Amino acid sequence: MKLKVLVVAGDGIGPEVTAEAVRILRSVAELGGHDFEFREAVIGGAAIKAHGTPLPESTLEAALESDAVLLGAVGSNEFNALPPDKRPEAGLLQIRQALGGYGNLRPAFAWPSLAVNSPLKPEVTDGADIIFVRELLGGLYFGQPREWNRETNSAYNTMRYTRDEIVRVARVAFELAGSRRQKVTSVDKANVLETSQLWRATVTEVAKDYPGIALDHQYVDSFAMHLMNIPRNFDVVLTENLFGDILSDEAAVITGSLGMLPSATVGGKVNLYEPVHGSAPDIAGKGLANPLGAILTGAMLLRHSAGLDQDAQAIETAVRKVLEAGYRTADLVRGESKQKLTTQEMGQKVFEALNEIIDRSQALHAV
Ligand code: IPM
Ligand code: MN
C-alpha cells in the first residue's frame, strides 16, 4: 500500500502532537510493509510568519498532490487583532474549502478507563459512542455577504444552505449509520431559521433512500441538553457547520478531555484529518499536550484514506490499553499520579502497545 501524506502541523501544540501521530503511522507502515511518504508544509500563524499568508500556495499545491492531509492545529494569540480573513484560522478554512471535504466526522466515545475524567456521572457516560457528522463547507463560516461595518457599528454574517449541500452530507451520515447502530439524529433550529427548515425537509427526503435507518430531528438547544443527559441515546448526529462546531466541543465532556477527540473530513478531492482540540498556546512546547486526539486522527486516516481498517483498530486498541494501564497526560490526571506522562512519553507508550498488538496478530497469521 502506497500513501502520500502531507503533514501540516500548524501552531501551538500542533507540531508536538502531530509528531506523535506520524511516529505511530510510520510504525504501522513498517510493521505492515506499507510505503507511506510524509511531506511537511506550513499553515496558520507559522505560515504568516514564514510567508505572510496563513495558507501559502506551496502548501495548497502539496496538499492537492497528496492522498491525505494530516493537520495539527491552527491559531495563535499574536494575530488576534487581525481581521478574520488574515488570521491563522483563515488558512484552515481555506484549506478545508480547497480540498472540498464537506463531511467532518467527529467521534465522541466514552473510554471506560476515563469515566472519572468526565464531570458527568459514570452511569451517564457509560456506553456513549457518538459520531458527529458536521457539515464543513457551508453555513455562517462561508456565507456571503459578511461584514463588520465600523461606520454604522453593525456587523452581519450570512447563513445559507442549498439543497445539494444538505443532501451530500446527509448521505454521509446515513451511510455511516448503516455500519453502526442504524440511527441518525439531525440537529437544527427549524422553529426559527429558514436554513434549518430546508435542512429538515431535505434530510427527511434523503432518509427515504435508507429505510433501515431511524431518523429523528431535534432542535439544537434541546439536543445540547439531551447530549449531557443521555448521551448513549445517540448514534450518528448530523448537523450544520456552526452547530457541529459547538456541539462537538460539548461532547468532549463525555470523553473527559478535548485532547481525546479525533476528526476526519471526507467527500472532497483529498481527505483532511485534524484533531478537534485547538492550538492551546498556553501549554505549547511544554510536553503537556495530549497526543491521543492526534494519534486517533491518524487511525481515522488509515480507515478512510487507506482502507486499513485493521490497522486503525490496532491503534485504537493500543490507546485503550495504554489508558487501561493508567497512563495519563496532564489533561487527564486526576489527583496524584505516578503515571503522569509528557506528550512524547504518551506517544512512546502507544507505540509500544501497538507494536505488541501487531506482532501478536502477525504471529497468529503466520501459524
Ligand atoms: C474546529 C475549530 C475551527 C472551526 C476553528 C479553529 C476555525 O474550532 O475545527 O472545531 O471553528 O471549525
Ligand atoms: Mn471547534
GROMACS .gro file of N, CA and C in nm, residues 79-173:
model
  285
   79PHE      N    1  -0.196   3.698   1.663
   79PHE     CA    2  -0.266   3.753   1.548
   79PHE      C    3  -0.412   3.788   1.578
   80ASN      N    4  -0.445   3.796   1.707
   80ASN     CA    5  -0.585   3.821   1.746
   80ASN      C    6  -0.642   3.952   1.693
   81ALA      N    7  -0.554   4.050   1.670
   81ALA     CA    8  -0.604   4.181   1.628
   81ALA      C    9  -0.632   4.186   1.478
   82LEU      N   10  -0.591   4.085   1.404
   82LEU     CA   11  -0.610   4.088   1.258
   82LEU      C   12  -0.756   4.061   1.221
   83PRO      N   13  -0.800   4.112   1.106
   83PRO     CA   14  -0.936   4.079   1.061
   83PRO      C   15  -0.947   3.929   1.030
   84PRO      N   16  -1.071   3.875   1.038
   84PRO     CA   17  -1.088   3.729   1.022
   84PRO      C   18  -1.018   3.672   0.898
   85ASP      N   19  -1.019   3.743   0.787
   85ASP     CA   20  -0.961   3.683   0.665
   85ASP      C   21  -0.809   3.684   0.662
   86LYS      N   22  -0.745   3.743   0.763
   86LYS     CA   23  -0.598   3.744   0.767
   86LYS      C   24  -0.544   3.657   0.882
   87ARG      N   25  -0.633   3.610   0.965
   87ARG     CA   26  -0.589   3.535   1.084
   87ARG      C   27  -0.545   3.392   1.048
   88PRO      N   28  -0.474   3.326   1.139
   88PRO     CA   29  -0.434   3.188   1.114
   88PRO      C   30  -0.553   3.099   1.077
   89GLU      N   31  -0.667   3.120   1.144
   89GLU     CA   32  -0.786   3.037   1.120
   89GLU      C   33  -0.832   3.044   0.975
   90ALA      N   34  -0.804   3.158   0.909
   90ALA     CA   35  -0.845   3.171   0.769
   90ALA      C   36  -0.774   3.065   0.684
   91GLY      N   37  -0.650   3.033   0.722
   91GLY     CA   38  -0.575   2.930   0.649
   91GLY      C   39  -0.644   2.796   0.658
   92LEU      N   40  -0.698   2.767   0.775
   92LEU     CA   41  -0.767   2.640   0.795
   92LEU      C   42  -0.896   2.636   0.711
   93LEU      N   43  -0.971   2.745   0.714
   93LEU     CA   44  -1.096   2.748   0.637
   93LEU      C   45  -1.066   2.739   0.487
   94GLN      N   46  -0.955   2.805   0.445
   94GLN     CA   47  -0.920   2.800   0.302
   94GLN      C   48  -0.879   2.659   0.260
   95ILE      N   49  -0.803   2.591   0.344
   95ILE     CA   50  -0.760   2.456   0.303
   95ILE      C   51  -0.880   2.361   0.304
   96ARG      N   52  -0.971   2.379   0.401
   96ARG     CA   53  -1.092   2.295   0.402
   96ARG      C   54  -1.167   2.314   0.270
   97GLN      N   55  -1.184   2.441   0.231
   97GLN     CA   56  -1.261   2.470   0.112
   97GLN      C   57  -1.191   2.416  -0.014
   98ALA      N   58  -1.060   2.434  -0.020
   98ALA     CA   59  -0.986   2.392  -0.139
   98ALA      C   60  -0.984   2.239  -0.153
   99LEU      N   61  -0.976   2.168  -0.042
   99LEU     CA   62  -0.975   2.022  -0.051
   99LEU      C   63  -1.114   1.968  -0.078
  100GLY      N   64  -1.216   2.044  -0.038
  100GLY     CA   65  -1.352   2.012  -0.077
  100GLY      C   66  -1.428   1.914   0.011
  101GLY      N   67  -1.367   1.868   0.120
  101GLY     CA   68  -1.438   1.774   0.208
  101GLY      C   69  -1.551   1.845   0.282
  102TYR      N   70  -1.671   1.789   0.273
  102TYR     CA   71  -1.787   1.855   0.334
  102TYR      C   72  -1.840   1.779   0.455
  103GLY      N   73  -1.793   1.657   0.474
  103GLY     CA   74  -1.845   1.577   0.587
  103GLY      C   75  -1.736   1.561   0.692
  104ASN      N   76  -1.752   1.632   0.802
  104ASN     CA   77  -1.650   1.627   0.908
  104ASN      C   78  -1.697   1.529   1.017
  105LEU      N   79  -1.628   1.416   1.025
  105LEU     CA   80  -1.667   1.311   1.119
  105LEU      C   81  -1.594   1.332   1.251
  106ARG      N   82  -1.670   1.346   1.358
  106ARG     CA   83  -1.611   1.369   1.489
  106ARG      C   84  -1.665   1.270   1.591
  107PRO      N   85  -1.597   1.160   1.612
  107PRO     CA   86  -1.645   1.061   1.710
  107PRO      C   87  -1.626   1.115   1.853
  108ALA      N   88  -1.722   1.085   1.938
  108ALA     CA   89  -1.708   1.115   2.081
  108ALA      C   90  -1.742   0.987   2.155
  109PHE      N   91  -1.642   0.930   2.218
  109PHE     CA   92  -1.653   0.796   2.273
  109PHE      C   93  -1.617   0.801   2.420
  110ALA      N   94  -1.697   0.734   2.503
  110ALA     CA   95  -1.668   0.732   2.647
  110ALA      C   96  -1.573   0.616   2.676
  111TRP      N   97  -1.443   0.643   2.680
  111TRP     CA   98  -1.345   0.540   2.712
  111TRP      C   99  -1.369   0.497   2.856
  112PRO      N  100  -1.395   0.367   2.878
  112PRO     CA  101  -1.432   0.326   3.014
  112PRO      C  102  -1.329   0.368   3.119
  113SER      N  103  -1.199   0.359   3.086
  113SER     CA  104  -1.100   0.392   3.189
  113SER      C  105  -1.089   0.542   3.215
  114LEU      N  106  -1.157   0.623   3.134
  114LEU     CA  107  -1.156   0.768   3.161
  114LEU      C  108  -1.288   0.814   3.224
  115ALA      N  109  -1.371   0.719   3.269
  115ALA     CA  110  -1.503   0.757   3.322
  115ALA      C  111  -1.491   0.863   3.432
  116VAL      N  112  -1.389   0.854   3.517
  116VAL     CA  113  -1.377   0.951   3.626
  116VAL      C  114  -1.334   1.089   3.576
  117ASN      N  115  -1.289   1.097   3.451
  117ASN     CA  116  -1.246   1.226   3.398
  117ASN      C  117  -1.361   1.316   3.356
  118SER      N  118  -1.475   1.255   3.334
  118SER     CA  119  -1.589   1.336   3.293
  118SER      C  120  -1.658   1.393   3.415
  119PRO      N  121  -1.700   1.519   3.409
  119PRO     CA  122  -1.780   1.574   3.519
  119PRO      C  123  -1.918   1.510   3.527
  120LEU      N  124  -1.955   1.435   3.420
  120LEU     CA  125  -2.083   1.362   3.423
  120LEU      C  126  -2.063   1.233   3.502
  121LYS      N  127  -2.171   1.185   3.561
  121LYS     CA  128  -2.163   1.060   3.638
  121LYS      C  129  -2.131   0.943   3.544
  122PRO      N  130  -2.053   0.845   3.592
  122PRO     CA  131  -2.020   0.729   3.507
  122PRO      C  132  -2.145   0.662   3.450
  123GLU      N  133  -2.254   0.658   3.527
  123GLU     CA  134  -2.373   0.591   3.474
  123GLU      C  135  -2.436   0.672   3.359
  124VAL      N  136  -2.400   0.799   3.348
  124VAL     CA  137  -2.449   0.880   3.235
  124VAL      C  138  -2.362   0.858   3.111
  125THR      N  139  -2.230   0.856   3.130
  125THR     CA  140  -2.142   0.845   3.013
  125THR      C  141  -2.127   0.700   2.966
  126ASP      N  142  -2.151   0.606   3.054
  126ASP     CA  143  -2.131   0.465   3.022
  126ASP      C  144  -2.199   0.426   2.891
  127GLY      N  145  -2.121   0.371   2.800
  127GLY     CA  146  -2.178   0.324   2.673
  127GLY      C  147  -2.196   0.431   2.567
  128ALA      N  148  -2.159   0.555   2.598
  128ALA     CA  149  -2.176   0.660   2.496
  128ALA      C  150  -2.077   0.638   2.382
  129ASP      N  151  -2.130   0.639   2.261
  129ASP     CA  152  -2.049   0.616   2.143
  129ASP      C  153  -2.118   0.688   2.027
  130ILE      N  154  -2.077   0.813   2.007
  130ILE     CA  155  -2.147   0.901   1.913
  130ILE      C  156  -2.052   0.937   1.801
  131ILE      N  157  -2.105   0.958   1.682
  131ILE     CA  158  -2.022   1.021   1.580
  131ILE      C  159  -2.099   1.139   1.521
  132PHE      N  160  -2.039   1.257   1.532
  132PHE     CA  161  -2.099   1.376   1.472
  132PHE      C  162  -2.059   1.381   1.326
  133VAL      N  163  -2.157   1.413   1.242
  133VAL     CA  164  -2.127   1.446   1.104
  133VAL      C  165  -2.158   1.594   1.090
  134ARG      N  166  -2.053   1.672   1.092
  134ARG     CA  167  -2.066   1.818   1.086
  134ARG      C  168  -2.046   1.865   0.942
  135GLU      N  169  -2.146   1.935   0.889
  135GLU     CA  170  -2.130   1.993   0.755
  135GLU      C  171  -2.017   2.096   0.766
  136LEU      N  172  -1.920   2.091   0.673
  136LEU     CA  173  -1.800   2.171   0.698
  136LEU      C  174  -1.776   2.286   0.600
  137LEU      N  175  -1.855   2.294   0.492
  137LEU     CA  176  -1.822   2.397   0.393
  137LEU      C  177  -1.932   2.500   0.372
  138GLY      N  178  -2.034   2.498   0.455
  138GLY     CA  179  -2.143   2.591   0.433
  138GLY      C  180  -2.175   2.672   0.557
  139GLY      N  181  -2.297   2.726   0.559
  139GLY     CA  182  -2.343   2.799   0.677
  139GLY      C  183  -2.267   2.929   0.700
  140LEU      N  184  -2.269   2.972   0.824
  140LEU     CA  185  -2.213   3.103   0.860
  140LEU      C  186  -2.064   3.116   0.834
  141TYR      N  187  -1.993   3.004   0.834
  141TYR     CA  188  -1.848   3.010   0.814
  141TYR      C  189  -1.810   3.064   0.676
  142PHE      N  190  -1.893   3.032   0.576
  142PHE     CA  191  -1.856   3.067   0.439
  142PHE      C  192  -1.958   3.159   0.369
  143GLY      N  193  -2.076   3.176   0.429
  143GLY     CA  194  -2.183   3.252   0.363
  143GLY      C  195  -2.144   3.396   0.332
  144GLN      N  196  -2.176   3.439   0.212
  144GLN     CA  197  -2.154   3.578   0.172
  144GLN      C  198  -2.289   3.643   0.150
  145PRO      N  199  -2.308   3.775   0.172
  145PRO     CA  200  -2.204   3.866   0.221
  145PRO      C  201  -2.184   3.856   0.372
  146ARG      N  202  -2.073   3.915   0.416
  146ARG     CA  203  -2.040   3.922   0.558
  146ARG      C  204  -1.963   4.051   0.579
  147GLU      N  205  -1.982   4.110   0.694
  147GLU     CA  206  -1.915   4.240   0.713
  147GLU      C  207  -1.923   4.286   0.858
  148TRP      N  208  -1.816   4.353   0.899
  148TRP     CA  209  -1.820   4.434   1.021
  148TRP      C  210  -1.806   4.577   0.972
  149ASN      N  211  -1.913   4.652   0.980
  149ASN     CA  212  -1.912   4.790   0.932
  149ASN      C  213  -1.883   4.885   1.049
  150ARG      N  214  -1.763   4.942   1.045
  150ARG     CA  215  -1.720   5.026   1.160
  150ARG      C  216  -1.793   5.160   1.162
  151GLU      N  217  -1.840   5.205   1.045
  151GLU     CA  218  -1.912   5.333   1.044
  151GLU      C  219  -2.048   5.323   1.111
  152THR      N  220  -2.119   5.218   1.076
  152THR     CA  221  -2.254   5.204   1.132
  152THR      C  222  -2.253   5.123   1.261
  153ASN      N  223  -2.133   5.077   1.300
  153ASN     CA  224  -2.124   4.994   1.420
  153ASN      C  225  -2.219   4.875   1.414
  154SER      N  226  -2.218   4.810   1.301
  154SER     CA  227  -2.301   4.690   1.290
  154SER      C  228  -2.223   4.584   1.213
  155ALA      N  229  -2.266   4.462   1.228
  155ALA     CA  230  -2.198   4.352   1.161
  155ALA      C  231  -2.298   4.244   1.127
  156TYR      N  232  -2.269   4.166   1.023
  156TYR     CA  233  -2.358   4.055   0.991
  156TYR      C  234  -2.282   3.944   0.921
  157ASN      N  235  -2.335   3.823   0.931
  157ASN     CA  236  -2.289   3.708   0.855
  157ASN      C  237  -2.410   3.647   0.788
  158THR      N  238  -2.387   3.561   0.692
  158THR     CA  239  -2.497   3.503   0.618
  158THR      C  240  -2.500   3.352   0.639
  159MET      N  241  -2.614   3.302   0.682
  159MET     CA  242  -2.628   3.158   0.692
  159MET      C  243  -2.705   3.112   0.570
  160ARG      N  244  -2.638   3.034   0.486
  160ARG     CA  245  -2.701   2.992   0.361
  160ARG      C  246  -2.672   2.844   0.338
  161TYR      N  247  -2.772   2.771   0.299
  161TYR     CA  248  -2.752   2.632   0.256
  161TYR      C  249  -2.830   2.606   0.130
  162THR      N  250  -2.774   2.521   0.043
  162THR     CA  251  -2.852   2.475  -0.071
  162THR      C  252  -2.893   2.331  -0.044
  163ARG      N  253  -2.994   2.288  -0.118
  163ARG     CA  254  -3.043   2.150  -0.102
  163ARG      C  255  -2.931   2.050  -0.128
  164ASP      N  256  -2.853   2.076  -0.234
  164ASP     CA  257  -2.746   1.981  -0.269
  164ASP      C  258  -2.642   1.969  -0.158
  165GLU      N  259  -2.610   2.080  -0.095
  165GLU     CA  260  -2.512   2.076   0.014
  165GLU      C  261  -2.563   1.990   0.130
  166ILE      N  262  -2.693   1.995   0.150
  166ILE     CA  263  -2.751   1.916   0.260
  166ILE      C  264  -2.761   1.768   0.222
  167VAL      N  265  -2.801   1.744   0.097
  167VAL     CA  266  -2.816   1.604   0.051
  167VAL      C  267  -2.684   1.529   0.066
  168ARG      N  268  -2.576   1.589   0.019
  168ARG     CA  269  -2.448   1.514   0.016
  168ARG      C  270  -2.398   1.482   0.156
  169VAL      N  271  -2.414   1.575   0.250
  169VAL     CA  272  -2.365   1.546   0.385
  169VAL      C  273  -2.460   1.451   0.458
  170ALA      N  274  -2.590   1.462   0.425
  170ALA     CA  275  -2.687   1.370   0.486
  170ALA      C  276  -2.655   1.226   0.444
  171ARG      N  277  -2.615   1.208   0.319
  171ARG     CA  278  -2.580   1.072   0.272
  171ARG      C  279  -2.463   1.016   0.352
  172VAL      N  280  -2.366   1.101   0.383
  172VAL     CA  281  -2.252   1.055   0.464
  172VAL      C  282  -2.304   1.001   0.598
  173ALA      N  283  -2.397   1.074   0.659
  173ALA     CA  284  -2.449   1.034   0.790
  173ALA      C  285  -2.527   0.902   0.780
   0.00000   0.00000   0.00000
